[in-house]
XYZ file of C-alpha atoms in Angstrom:
353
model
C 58.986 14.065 88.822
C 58.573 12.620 85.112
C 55.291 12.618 83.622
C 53.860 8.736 83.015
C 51.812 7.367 80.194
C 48.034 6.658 81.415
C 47.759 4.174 78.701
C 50.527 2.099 79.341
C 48.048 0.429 82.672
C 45.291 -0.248 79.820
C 46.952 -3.630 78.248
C 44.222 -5.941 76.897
C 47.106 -8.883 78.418
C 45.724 -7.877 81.169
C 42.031 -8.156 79.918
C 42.372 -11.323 78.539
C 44.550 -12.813 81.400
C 43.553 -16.279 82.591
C 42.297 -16.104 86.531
C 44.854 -18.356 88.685
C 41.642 -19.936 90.171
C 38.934 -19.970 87.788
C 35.671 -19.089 88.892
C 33.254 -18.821 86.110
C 32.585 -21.199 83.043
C 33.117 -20.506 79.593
C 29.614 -19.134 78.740
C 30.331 -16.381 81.144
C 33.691 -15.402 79.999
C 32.140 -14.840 76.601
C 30.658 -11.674 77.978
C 33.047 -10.401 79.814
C 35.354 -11.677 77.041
C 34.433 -12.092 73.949
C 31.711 -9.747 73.699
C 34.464 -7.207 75.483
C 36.996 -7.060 72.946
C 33.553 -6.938 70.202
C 33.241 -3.979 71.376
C 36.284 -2.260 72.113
C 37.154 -2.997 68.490
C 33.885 -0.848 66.920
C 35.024 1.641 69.716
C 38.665 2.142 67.970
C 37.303 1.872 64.703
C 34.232 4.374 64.686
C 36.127 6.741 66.868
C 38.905 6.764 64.725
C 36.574 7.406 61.552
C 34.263 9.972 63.417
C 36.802 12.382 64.553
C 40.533 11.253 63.422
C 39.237 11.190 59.124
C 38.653 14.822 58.167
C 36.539 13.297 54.978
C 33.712 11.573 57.743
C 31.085 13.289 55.830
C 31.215 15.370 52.225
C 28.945 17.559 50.855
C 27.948 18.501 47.496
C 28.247 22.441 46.901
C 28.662 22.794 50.822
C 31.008 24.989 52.428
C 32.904 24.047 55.632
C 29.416 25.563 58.037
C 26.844 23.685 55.950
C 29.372 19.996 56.002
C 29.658 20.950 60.087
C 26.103 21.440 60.618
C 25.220 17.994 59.092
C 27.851 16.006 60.533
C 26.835 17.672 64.276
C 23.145 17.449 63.206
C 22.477 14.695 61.083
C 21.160 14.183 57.638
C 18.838 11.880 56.293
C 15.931 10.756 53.158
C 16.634 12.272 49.960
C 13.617 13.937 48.763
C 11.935 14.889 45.659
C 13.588 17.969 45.513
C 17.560 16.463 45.411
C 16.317 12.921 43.708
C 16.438 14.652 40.271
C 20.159 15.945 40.791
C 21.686 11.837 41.690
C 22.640 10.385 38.263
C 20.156 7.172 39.009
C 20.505 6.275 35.223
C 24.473 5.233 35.739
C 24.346 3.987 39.527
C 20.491 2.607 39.872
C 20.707 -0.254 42.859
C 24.810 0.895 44.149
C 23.305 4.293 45.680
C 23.082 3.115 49.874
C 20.250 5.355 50.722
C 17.139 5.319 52.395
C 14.068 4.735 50.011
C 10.968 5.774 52.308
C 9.772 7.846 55.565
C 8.962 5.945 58.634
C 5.191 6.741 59.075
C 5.791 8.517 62.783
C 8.597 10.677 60.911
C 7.978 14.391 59.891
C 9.473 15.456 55.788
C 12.488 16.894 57.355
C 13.570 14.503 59.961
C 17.175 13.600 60.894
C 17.640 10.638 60.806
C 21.512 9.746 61.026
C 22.392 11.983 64.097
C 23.212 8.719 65.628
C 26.683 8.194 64.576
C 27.756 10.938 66.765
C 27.501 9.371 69.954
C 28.093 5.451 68.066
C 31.371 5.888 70.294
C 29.916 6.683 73.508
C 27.385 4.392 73.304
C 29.624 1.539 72.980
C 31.410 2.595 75.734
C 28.464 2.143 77.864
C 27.887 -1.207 76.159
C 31.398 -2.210 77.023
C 30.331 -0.824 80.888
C 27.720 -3.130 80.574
C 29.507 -6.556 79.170
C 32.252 -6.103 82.162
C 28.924 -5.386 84.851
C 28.070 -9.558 85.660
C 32.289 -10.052 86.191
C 32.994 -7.346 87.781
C 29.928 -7.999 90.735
C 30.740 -11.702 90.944
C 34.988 -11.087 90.962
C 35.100 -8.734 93.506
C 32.512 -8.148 95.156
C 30.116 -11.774 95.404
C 32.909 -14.270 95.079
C 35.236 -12.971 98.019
C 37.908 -15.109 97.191
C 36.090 -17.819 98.329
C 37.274 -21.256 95.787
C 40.846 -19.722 96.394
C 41.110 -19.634 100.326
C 40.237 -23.730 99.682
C 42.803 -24.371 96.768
C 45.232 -22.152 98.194
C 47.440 -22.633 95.396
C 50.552 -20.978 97.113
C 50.850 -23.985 98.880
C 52.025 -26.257 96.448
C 51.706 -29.396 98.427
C 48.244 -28.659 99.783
C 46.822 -32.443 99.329
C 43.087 -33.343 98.424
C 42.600 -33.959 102.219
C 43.467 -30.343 103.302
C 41.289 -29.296 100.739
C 38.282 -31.494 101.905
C 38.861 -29.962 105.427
C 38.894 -26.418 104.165
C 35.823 -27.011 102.593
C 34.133 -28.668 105.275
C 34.617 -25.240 107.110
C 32.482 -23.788 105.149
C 28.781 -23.653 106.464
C 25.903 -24.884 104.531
C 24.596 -21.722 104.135
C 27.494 -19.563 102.629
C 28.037 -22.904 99.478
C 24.167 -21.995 99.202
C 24.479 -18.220 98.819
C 27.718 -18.752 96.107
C 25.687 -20.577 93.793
C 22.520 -18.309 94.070
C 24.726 -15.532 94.177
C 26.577 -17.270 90.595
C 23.000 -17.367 88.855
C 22.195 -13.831 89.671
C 25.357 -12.927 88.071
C 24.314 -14.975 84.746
C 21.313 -12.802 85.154
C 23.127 -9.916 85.197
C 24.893 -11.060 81.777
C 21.977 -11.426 79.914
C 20.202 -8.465 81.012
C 23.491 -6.360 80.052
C 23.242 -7.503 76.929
C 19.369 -7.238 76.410
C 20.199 -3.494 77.350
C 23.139 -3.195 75.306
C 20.987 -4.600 72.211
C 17.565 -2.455 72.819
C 19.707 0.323 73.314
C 20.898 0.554 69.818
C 17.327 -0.457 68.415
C 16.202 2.479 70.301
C 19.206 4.860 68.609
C 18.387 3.392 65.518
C 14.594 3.834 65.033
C 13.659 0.792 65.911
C 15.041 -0.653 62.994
C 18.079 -2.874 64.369
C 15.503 -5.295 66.234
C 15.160 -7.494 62.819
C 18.407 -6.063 61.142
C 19.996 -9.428 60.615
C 17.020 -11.239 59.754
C 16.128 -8.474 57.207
C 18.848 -9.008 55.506
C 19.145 -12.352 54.996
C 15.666 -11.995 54.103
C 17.548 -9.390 50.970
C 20.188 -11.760 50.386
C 17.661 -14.970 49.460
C 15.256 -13.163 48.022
C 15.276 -13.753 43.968
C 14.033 -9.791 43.807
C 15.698 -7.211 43.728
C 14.982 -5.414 47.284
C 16.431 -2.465 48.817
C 19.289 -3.275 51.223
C 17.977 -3.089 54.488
C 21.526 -2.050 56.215
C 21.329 1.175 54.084
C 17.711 1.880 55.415
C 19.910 1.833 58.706
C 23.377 3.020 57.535
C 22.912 4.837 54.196
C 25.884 6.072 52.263
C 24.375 9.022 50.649
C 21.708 11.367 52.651
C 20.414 14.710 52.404
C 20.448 17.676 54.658
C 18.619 20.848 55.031
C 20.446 23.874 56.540
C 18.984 27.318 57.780
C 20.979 30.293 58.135
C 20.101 33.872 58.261
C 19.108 35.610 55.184
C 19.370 39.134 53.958
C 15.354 39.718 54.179
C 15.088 38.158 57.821
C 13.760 35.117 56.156
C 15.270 32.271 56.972
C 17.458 30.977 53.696
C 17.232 27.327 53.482
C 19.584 25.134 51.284
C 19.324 21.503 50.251
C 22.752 19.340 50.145
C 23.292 15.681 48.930
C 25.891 14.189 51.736
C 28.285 10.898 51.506
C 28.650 9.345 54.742
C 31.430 6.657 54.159
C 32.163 5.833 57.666
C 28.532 3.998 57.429
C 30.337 1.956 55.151
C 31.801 0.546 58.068
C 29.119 0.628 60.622
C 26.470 -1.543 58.615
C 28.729 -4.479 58.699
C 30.115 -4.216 62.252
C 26.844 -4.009 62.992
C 25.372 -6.487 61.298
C 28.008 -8.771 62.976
C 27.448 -7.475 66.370
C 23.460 -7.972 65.431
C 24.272 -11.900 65.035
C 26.455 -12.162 68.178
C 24.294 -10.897 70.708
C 21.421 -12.779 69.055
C 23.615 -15.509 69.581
C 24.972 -14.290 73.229
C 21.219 -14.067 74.524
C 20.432 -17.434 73.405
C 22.738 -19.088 74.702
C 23.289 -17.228 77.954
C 19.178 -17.957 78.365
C 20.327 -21.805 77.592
C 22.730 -21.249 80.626
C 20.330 -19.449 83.133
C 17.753 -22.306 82.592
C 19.979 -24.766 83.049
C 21.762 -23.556 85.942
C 18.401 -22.918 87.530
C 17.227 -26.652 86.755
C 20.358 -27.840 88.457
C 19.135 -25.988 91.559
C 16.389 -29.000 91.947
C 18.402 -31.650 89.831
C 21.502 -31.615 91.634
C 22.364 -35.005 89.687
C 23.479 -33.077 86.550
C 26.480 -31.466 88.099
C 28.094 -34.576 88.151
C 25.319 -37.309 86.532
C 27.925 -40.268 86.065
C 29.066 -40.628 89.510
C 26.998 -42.217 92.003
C 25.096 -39.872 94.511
C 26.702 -38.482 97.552
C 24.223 -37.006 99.993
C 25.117 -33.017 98.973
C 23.536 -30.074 98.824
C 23.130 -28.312 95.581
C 25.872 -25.701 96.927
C 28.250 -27.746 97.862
C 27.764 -29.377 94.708
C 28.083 -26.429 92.158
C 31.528 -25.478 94.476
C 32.575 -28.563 93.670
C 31.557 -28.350 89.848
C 33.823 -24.691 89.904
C 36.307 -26.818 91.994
C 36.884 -28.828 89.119
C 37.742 -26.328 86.842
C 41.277 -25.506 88.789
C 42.327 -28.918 89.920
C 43.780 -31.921 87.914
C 41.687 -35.117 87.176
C 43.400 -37.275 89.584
C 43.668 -34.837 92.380
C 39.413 -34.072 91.572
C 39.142 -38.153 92.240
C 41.649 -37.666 95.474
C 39.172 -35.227 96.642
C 35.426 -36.766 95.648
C 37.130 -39.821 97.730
C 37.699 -38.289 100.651
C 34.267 -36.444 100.511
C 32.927 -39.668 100.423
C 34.802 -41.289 103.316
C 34.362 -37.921 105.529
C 30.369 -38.471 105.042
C 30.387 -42.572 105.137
C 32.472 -41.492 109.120
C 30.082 -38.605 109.747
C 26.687 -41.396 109.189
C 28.964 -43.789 111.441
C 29.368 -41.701 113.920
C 25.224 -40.339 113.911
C 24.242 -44.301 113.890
C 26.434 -44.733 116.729
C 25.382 -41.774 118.721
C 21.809 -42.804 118.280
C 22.628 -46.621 119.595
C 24.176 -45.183 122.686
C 21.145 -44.965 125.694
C 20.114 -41.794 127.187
């Protein structure tokens, strides 16, 4: 029995596949999407500088315990005591480092203990972008917008369609298009979660990370950068081993950090994106809920069929997997099967009881 390759079923083909019956819009694929392959990206990347680069983190006069216990335990402000022993007179403004103590923070705080678990917390993240898809796919959904197209049968014709539809009750077009908006829901709150998260990791200070520093980049003075009050390049670290006397010895060492390097730009880009990703997806909720009680902007140039705001978003993801001219087939025969259906109430009404 040979032995098989468990990454040969991960294929982002397969990720990135287009549905055979499509059954979301394009807002909600950017999550799922879009913001999926974001993040899988800083994933390979920091992993791959974390543990694969054996030069992750240096230290000056460090053996290979002291350059261990910062990487595992973080590092963080230069103080007094090391500031004297960075050449500031040659590199002034290049040296990435934090300038300044958050006023909650203790002298010998770590500070950058974070890009540890960078990895695993974009896994969760990714968890997260995949959560709204994965609840509306295969679990909300049920197949429902296929059973109607049924696109194995090729020559299914816009009437067939009308009468699969008109099997459906009242109540199930209803609960897809509630059920729909939840799932919107569910995409912005991933991403509200995904983007608090990392504030949280990060000391609060990723909340106005890309506004800070486009603040930096206008500003005619000459600022600290504001991604290496986040990501710095250079830190300290204090270690404590066992001395001779029983005293603790303690020892002071000035650390590069270059994967940070990498990390303040991926996320300053990620900062942008799901700044952009919330807005939008709010955009989307509020319209999608306005819909609910103007049913007249799913389809605002046609004139008004007597629908319910279901039936009319199934028709709206209907549209998405059918050709123009078949979509016109079908809005036709809706409108014959309800101009036969008020024919056949006027006449019921005229006959005497």
């Amino acid at each position: 029995m040979g032995l098989t390759n468990p990454w040969t079923s991960l294929s982002l083909k397969k990720v990135f596949k287009k549905d055979d019956v499509v059954v979301d819009d394009y807002i909600f694929r950017m999550h799922h999407q879009l913001n999926f392959l974001v993040i899988i990206l800083g994933i390979l990347f920091i992993f791959a500088e974390n543990y694969l680069d054996g030069n992750s983190i240096v230290c000056r006069n460090a053996d290979n315990f002291a350059t261990k216990f910062c990487w595992l335990h973080g590092s963080g402000y230069i103080g007094e005591t090391l500031l004297p022993n960075l050449d500031l007179s040659s590199v002034a403004g290049n040296q990435c480092r934090m300038t300044s103590l958050d006023s909650k923070s203790k002298k010998n705080d770590r500070f950058t203990a974070y890009y540890v678990w960078l990895p695993f917390l974009l896994l969760i993240a990714m968890g997260l972008s995949k959560l709204g898809r994965t609840l509306w796919k295969n679990l909300l959904e049920q197949g429902l917008l296929e059973k109607v197209l049924d696109k194995n049968n090729i020559e299914k014709s816009s009437i067939k369609i009308v009468e699969s539809m008109n099997k459906i009750s009242a109540r199930q077009y209803i609960k897809y298009s509630l059920f729909y908006i939840f799932c919107e829901g569910i995409n912005l709150l991933s991403v509200l979660i995904t983007f608090f998260m990392f504030n949280f990791v990060f000391r609060s200070k990723y909340l106005n990370y890309g506004s800070a520093f486009i603040n930096y980049i206008v500003s005619q003075e000459h600022e600290t950068n504001p991604m290496c009050e986040v990501f710095p390049t250079i830190v300290s670290c204090n270690v404590q081993t066992g001395g001779a006397s029983g005293n603790p010895d303690k020892e002071a060492h000035i650390c590069l950090l270059s994967n940070n390097l990498f990390n303040m730009y991926y996320f300053l880009f990620t900062w942008f994106w799901w700044i952009f990703l919330i807005v939008i997806t709010c955009l989307q909720v509020f319209y999608s809920v306005t819909r609910c009680f103007v049913p007249s902007l799913f389809f605002s140039t046609r004139k008004t069929i007597k629908m319910s705001f279901g039936q009319l978003f199934f028709l709206y993801m209907l549209k998405k997997n059918v050709s123009l001219e078949m979509f016109e087939e079908i809005w036709l025969e809706i409108k014959n099967f309800k101009r036969n259906m008020m024919q056949i109430e006027e006449e019921t009404e005229m006959i005497p009881i």
